[in-house]
Coordinates of N, CA and C in Angstrom, one line a residue:
X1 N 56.1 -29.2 17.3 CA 56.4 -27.8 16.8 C 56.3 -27.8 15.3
X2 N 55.5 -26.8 14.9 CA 55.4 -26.8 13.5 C 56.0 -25.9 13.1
X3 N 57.0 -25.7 11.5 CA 57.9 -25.1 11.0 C 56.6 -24.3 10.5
X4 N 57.6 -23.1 10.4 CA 57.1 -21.3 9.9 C 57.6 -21.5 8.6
X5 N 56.8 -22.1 7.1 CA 56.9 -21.4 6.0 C 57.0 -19.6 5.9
X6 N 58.1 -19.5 5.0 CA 58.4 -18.3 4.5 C 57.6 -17.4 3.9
X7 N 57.2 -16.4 4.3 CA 55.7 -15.6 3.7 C 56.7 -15.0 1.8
X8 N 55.3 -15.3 1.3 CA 55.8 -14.9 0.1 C 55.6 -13.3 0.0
X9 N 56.6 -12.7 -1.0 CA 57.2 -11.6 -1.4 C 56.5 -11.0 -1.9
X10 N 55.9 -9.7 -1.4 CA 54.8 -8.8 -1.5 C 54.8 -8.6 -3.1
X11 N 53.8 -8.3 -4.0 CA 54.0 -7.8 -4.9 C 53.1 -6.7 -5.3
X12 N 53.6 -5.6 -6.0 CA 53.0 -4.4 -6.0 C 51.5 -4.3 -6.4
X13 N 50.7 -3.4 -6.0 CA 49.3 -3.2 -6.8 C 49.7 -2.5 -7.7
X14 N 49.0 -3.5 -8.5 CA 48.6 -2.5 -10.3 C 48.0 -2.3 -10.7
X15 N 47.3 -0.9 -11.0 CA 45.8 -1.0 -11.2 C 45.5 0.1 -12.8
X16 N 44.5 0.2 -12.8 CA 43.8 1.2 -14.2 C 44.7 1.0 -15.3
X17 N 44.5 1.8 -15.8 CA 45.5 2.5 -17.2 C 46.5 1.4 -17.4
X18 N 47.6 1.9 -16.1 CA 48.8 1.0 -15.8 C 48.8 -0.6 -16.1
X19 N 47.8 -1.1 -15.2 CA 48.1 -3.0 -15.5 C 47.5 -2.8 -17.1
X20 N 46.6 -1.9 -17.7 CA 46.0 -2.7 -19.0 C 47.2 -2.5 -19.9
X21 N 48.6 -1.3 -19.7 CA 48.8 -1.2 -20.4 C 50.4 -2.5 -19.8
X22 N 50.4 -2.8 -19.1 CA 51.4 -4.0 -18.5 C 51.2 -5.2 -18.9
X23 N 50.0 -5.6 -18.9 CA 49.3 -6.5 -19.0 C 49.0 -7.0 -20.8
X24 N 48.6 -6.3 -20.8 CA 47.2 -6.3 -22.3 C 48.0 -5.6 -23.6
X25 N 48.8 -4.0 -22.9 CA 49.7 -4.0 -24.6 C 50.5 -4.7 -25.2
X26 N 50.7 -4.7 -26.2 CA 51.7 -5.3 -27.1 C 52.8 -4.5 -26.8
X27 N 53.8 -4.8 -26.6 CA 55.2 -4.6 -26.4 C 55.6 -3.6 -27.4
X28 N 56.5 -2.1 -27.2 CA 56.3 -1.2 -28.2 C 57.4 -1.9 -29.5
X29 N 58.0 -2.8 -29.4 CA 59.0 -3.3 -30.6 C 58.2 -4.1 -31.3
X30 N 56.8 -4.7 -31.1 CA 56.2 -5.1 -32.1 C 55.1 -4.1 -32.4
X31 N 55.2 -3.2 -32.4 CA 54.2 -2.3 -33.2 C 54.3 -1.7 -34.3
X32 N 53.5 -1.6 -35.6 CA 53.7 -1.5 -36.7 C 53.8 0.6 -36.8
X33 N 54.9 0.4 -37.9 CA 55.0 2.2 -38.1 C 53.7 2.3 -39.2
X34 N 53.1 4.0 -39.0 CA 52.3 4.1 -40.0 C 53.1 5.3 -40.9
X35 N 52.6 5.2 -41.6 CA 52.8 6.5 -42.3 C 51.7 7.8 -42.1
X36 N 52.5 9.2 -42.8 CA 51.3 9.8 -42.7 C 50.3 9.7 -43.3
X37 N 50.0 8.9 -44.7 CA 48.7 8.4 -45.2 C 47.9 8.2 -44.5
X38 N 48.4 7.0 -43.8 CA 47.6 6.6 -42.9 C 46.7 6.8 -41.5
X39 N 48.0 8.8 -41.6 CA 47.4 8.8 -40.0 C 46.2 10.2 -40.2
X40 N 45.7 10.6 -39.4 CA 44.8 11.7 -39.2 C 45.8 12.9 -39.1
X41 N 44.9 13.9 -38.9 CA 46.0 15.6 -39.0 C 46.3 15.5 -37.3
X42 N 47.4 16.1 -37.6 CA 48.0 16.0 -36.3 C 47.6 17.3 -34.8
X43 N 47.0 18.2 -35.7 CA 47.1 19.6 -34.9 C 46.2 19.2 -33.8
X44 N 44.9 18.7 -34.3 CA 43.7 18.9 -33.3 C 44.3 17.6 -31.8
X45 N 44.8 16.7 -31.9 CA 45.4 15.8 -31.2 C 46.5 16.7 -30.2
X46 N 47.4 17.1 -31.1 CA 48.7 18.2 -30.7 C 47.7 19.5 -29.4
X47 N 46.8 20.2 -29.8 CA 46.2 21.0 -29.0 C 45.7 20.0 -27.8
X48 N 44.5 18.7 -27.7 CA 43.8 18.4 -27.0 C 45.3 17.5 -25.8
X49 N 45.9 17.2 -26.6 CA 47.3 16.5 -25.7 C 47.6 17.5 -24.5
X50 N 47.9 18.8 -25.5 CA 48.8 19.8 -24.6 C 47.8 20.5 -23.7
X51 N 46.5 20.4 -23.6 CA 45.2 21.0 -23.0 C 45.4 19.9 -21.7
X52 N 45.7 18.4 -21.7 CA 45.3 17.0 -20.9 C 47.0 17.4 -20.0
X53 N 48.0 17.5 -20.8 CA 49.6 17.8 -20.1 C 49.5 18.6 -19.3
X54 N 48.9 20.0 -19.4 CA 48.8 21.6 -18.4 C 47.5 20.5 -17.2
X55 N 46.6 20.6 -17.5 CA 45.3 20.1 -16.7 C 46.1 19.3 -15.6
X56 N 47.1 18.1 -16.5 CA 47.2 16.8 -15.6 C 48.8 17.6 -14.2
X57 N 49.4 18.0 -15.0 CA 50.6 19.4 -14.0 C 50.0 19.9 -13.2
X58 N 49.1 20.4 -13.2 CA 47.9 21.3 -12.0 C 47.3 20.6 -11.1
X59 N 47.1 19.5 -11.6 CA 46.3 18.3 -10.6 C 44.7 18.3 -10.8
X60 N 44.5 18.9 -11.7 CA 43.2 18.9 -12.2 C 42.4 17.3 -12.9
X61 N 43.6 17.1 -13.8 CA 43.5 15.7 -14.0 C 44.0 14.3 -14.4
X62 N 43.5 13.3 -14.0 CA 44.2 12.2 -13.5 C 45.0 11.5 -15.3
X63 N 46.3 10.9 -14.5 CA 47.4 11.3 -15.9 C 47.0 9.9 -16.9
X64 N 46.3 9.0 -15.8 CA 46.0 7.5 -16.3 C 44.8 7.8 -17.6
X65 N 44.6 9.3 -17.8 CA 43.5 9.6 -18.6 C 44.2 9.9 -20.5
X66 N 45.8 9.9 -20.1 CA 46.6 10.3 -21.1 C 47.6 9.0 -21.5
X67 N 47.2 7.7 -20.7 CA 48.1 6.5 -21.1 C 48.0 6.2 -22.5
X68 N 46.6 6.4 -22.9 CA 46.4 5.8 -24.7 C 47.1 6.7 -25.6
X69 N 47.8 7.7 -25.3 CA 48.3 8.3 -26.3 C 49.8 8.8 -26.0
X70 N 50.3 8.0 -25.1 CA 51.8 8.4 -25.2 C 52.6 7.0 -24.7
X71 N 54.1 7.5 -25.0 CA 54.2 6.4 -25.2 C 54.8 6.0 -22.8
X72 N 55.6 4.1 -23.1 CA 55.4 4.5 -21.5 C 56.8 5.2 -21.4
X73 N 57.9 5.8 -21.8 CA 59.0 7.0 -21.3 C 58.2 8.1 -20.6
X74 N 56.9 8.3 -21.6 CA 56.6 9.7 -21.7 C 55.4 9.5 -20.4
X75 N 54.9 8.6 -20.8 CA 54.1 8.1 -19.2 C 55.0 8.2 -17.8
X76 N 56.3 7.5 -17.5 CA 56.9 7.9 -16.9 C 57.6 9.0 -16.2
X77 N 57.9 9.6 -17.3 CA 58.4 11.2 -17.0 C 57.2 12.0 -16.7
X78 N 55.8 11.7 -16.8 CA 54.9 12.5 -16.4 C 54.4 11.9 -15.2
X79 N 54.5 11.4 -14.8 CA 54.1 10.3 -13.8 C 55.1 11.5 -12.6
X80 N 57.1 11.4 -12.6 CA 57.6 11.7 -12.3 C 57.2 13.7 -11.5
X81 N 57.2 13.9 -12.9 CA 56.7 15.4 -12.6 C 55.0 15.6 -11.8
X82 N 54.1 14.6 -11.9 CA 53.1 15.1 -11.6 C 53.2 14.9 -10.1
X83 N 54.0 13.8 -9.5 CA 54.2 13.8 -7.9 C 55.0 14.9 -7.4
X84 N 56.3 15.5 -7.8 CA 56.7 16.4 -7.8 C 55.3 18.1 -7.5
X85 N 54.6 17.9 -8.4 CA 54.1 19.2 -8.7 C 52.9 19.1 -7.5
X86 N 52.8 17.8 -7.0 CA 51.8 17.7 -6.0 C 52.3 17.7 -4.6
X87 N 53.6 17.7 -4.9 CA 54.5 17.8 -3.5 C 54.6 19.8 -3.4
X88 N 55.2 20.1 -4.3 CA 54.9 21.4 -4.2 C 53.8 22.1 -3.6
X89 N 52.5 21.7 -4.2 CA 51.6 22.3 -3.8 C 51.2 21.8 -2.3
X90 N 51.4 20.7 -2.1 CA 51.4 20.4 -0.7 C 52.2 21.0 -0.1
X91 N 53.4 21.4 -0.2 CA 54.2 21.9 0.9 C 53.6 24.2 0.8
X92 N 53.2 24.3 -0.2 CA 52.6 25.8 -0.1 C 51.3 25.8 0.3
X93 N 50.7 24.2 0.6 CA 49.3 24.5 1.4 C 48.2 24.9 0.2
X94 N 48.2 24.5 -1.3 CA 47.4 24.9 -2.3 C 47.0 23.5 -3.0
X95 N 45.6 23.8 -2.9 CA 44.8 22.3 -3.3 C 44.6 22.7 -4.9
X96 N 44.5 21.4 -6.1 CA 44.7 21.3 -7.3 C 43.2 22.3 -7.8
X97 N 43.6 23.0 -8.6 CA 42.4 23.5 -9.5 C 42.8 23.4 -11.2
X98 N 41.6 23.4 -11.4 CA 41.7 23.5 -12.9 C 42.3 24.8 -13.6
X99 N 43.4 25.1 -14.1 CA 44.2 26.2 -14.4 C 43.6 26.8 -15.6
X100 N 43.1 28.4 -15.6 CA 42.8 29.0 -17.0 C 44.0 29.4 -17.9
X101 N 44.2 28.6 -19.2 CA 44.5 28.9 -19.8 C 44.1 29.0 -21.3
X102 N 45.1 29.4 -22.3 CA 44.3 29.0 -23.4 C 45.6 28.3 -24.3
X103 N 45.4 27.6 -25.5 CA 46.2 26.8 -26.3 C 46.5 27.8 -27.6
X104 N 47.4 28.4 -27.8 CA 47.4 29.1 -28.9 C 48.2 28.5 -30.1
X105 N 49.3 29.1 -31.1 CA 49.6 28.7 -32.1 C 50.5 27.3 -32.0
X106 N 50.1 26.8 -32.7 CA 50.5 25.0 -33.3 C 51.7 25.0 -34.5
X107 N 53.2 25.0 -34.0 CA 53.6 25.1 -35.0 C 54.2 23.6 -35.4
X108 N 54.8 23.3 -36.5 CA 54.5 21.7 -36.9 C 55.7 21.1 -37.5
X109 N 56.3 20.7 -37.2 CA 57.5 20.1 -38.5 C 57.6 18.6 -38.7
X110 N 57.7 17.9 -40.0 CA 57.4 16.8 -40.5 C 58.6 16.4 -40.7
X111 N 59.7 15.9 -39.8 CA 61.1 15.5 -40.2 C 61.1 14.2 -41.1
X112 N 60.3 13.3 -40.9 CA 59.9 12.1 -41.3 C 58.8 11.5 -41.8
X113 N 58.3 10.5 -42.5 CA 57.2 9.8 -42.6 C 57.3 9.6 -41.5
X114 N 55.4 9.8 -41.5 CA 55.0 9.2 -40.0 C 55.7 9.8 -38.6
X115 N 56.3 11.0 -38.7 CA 56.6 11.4 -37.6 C 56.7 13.4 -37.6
X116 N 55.9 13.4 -36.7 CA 55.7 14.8 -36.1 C 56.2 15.6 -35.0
X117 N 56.9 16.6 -34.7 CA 57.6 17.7 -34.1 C 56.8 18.8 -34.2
X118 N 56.3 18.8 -33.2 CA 55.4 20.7 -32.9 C 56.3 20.9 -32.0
X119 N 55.9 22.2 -31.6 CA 55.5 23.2 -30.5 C 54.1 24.0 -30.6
X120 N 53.8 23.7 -28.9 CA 52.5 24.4 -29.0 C 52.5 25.4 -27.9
X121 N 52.1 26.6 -28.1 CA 52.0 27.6 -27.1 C 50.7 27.5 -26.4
X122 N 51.1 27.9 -25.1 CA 49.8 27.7 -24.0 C 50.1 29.4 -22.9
X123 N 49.2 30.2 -23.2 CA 49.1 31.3 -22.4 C 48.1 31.5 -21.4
X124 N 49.0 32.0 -20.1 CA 48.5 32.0 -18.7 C 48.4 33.4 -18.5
X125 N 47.3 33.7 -17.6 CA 47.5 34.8 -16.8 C 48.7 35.8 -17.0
X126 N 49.7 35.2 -16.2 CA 50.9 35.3 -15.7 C 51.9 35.8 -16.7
X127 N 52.1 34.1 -17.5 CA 52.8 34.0 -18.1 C 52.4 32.8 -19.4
X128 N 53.7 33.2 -20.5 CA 53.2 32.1 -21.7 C 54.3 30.9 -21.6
X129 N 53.7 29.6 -21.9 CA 54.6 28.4 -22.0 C 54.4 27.5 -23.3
X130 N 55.7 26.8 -23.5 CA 55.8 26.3 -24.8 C 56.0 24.6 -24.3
X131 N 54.7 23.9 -25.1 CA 54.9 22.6 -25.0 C 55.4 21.8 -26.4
X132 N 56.6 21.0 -26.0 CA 57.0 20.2 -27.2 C 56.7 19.3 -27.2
X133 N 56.0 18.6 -28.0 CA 55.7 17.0 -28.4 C 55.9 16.6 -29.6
X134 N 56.7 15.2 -29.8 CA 56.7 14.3 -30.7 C 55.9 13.6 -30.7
X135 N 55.0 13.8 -32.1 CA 54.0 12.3 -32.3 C 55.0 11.3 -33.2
X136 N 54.4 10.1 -32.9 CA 54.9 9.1 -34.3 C 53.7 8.0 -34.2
X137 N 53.7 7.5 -35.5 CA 52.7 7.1 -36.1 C 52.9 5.2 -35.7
X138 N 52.3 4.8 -34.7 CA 52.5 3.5 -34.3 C 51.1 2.7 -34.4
X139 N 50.6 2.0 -34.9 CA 49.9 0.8 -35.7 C 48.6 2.1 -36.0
X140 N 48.4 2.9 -36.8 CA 47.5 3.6 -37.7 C 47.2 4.5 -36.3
X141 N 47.8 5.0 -35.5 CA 47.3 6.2 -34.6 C 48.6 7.0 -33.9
X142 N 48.5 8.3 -33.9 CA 49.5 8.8 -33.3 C 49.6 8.9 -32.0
X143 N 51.1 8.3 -31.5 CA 51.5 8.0 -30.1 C 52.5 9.2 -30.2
X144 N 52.4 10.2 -28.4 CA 53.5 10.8 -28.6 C 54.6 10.1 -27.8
X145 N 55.9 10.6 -28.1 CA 56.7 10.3 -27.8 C 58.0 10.3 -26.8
X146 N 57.9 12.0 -26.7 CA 58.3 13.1 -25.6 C 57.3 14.0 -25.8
X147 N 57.5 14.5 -24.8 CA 56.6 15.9 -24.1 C 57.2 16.5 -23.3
X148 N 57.6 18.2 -23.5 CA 58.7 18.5 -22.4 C 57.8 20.1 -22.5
X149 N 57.4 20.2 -21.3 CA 56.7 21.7 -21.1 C 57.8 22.3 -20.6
X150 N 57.9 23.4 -21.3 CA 59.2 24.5 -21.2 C 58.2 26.0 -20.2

C-alpha cells in the first residue's frame, strides 16, 4: 500500500499589471519623494486619469491599464468598485459601453512640495460628477494616491 502524500496548497493566479507590480515593484517605502521641480504639470495627467477612472467604472476599460499611475490602496479600491459596478449592470441586464462624457474644469491645490489635490469635473448627459485625486510625486513621476468619484 502506498501512502497518499498531501497535495500542496493551491496558490492564486497572478497575472498582468498585478504580478508585475507584486513581483517587479519596489516596495512603496523605498521610493524616493520628488519634488515639484522635478515633476511635470499636473493638469494634463489629472484630466487623462479622470477620463481612464469614468471609462474603467463603465466597463469600457480594463483597470490593469491604470496600475502605473496609482498607487496599490487606490488600485484596490478601484478594483473593489469596478466588480461592484459590473455586478450592477449584470443584475439590470446592461452590457459595458463607453460612456459620453466630457472632462471639464481642473481645479488644483498645492498643500505641499511634491504633492497635488484637485478636483476635476466630468459632465454627463444626465448629470455632473466631481472626481478627487491626490497626486504625489514618487521617484520623478506623479503617482495618485486616492481617487474618490463623488
Amino acid at each position: 500500500m502506498t501512502a497518499r502524500l498531501p497535495s500542496a496548497p493551491r496558490t492564486p493566479v497572478v497575472e498582468g499589471a498585478v504580478a508585475r507590480r507584486l513581483f517587479f515593484d519596489d516596495d512603496e517605502f523605498s521610493r524616493q519623494r520628488s519634488g515639484r521641480a522635478e515633476l511635470d504639470d499636473p493638469e494634463q495627467l489629472l484630466r487623462n486619469l479622470t477620463h481612464c477612472v469614468i471609462e474603467v467604472l463603465a466597463g469600457a476599460r480594463d483597470l490593469e491599464q491604470l496600475a502605473r499611475w496609482v498607487t496599490d490602496d487606490v488600485y484596490r479600491n478601484l478594483s473593489k468598485r469596478v466588480v461592484l459596478a459590473a455586478r450592477a449592470r449584470r443584475a439590470k441586464g446592461l452590457v459595458p459601453q463607453r460612456p459620453a462624457f466630457t472632462v471639464g474644469r481642473v481645479m488644483i491645490d498645492e498643500p505641499a512640495d511634491g504633492i497635488v489635490e484637485a478636483v476635476v469635473m466630468v459632465h454627463q448627459r444626465a448629470r455632473s460628477r466631481a472626481v478627487a485625486i491626490r497626486l504625489e510625486g514618487l521617484d520623478q513621476r506623479w503617482r495618485a494616491s486616492v481617487i474618490s468619484v463623488l
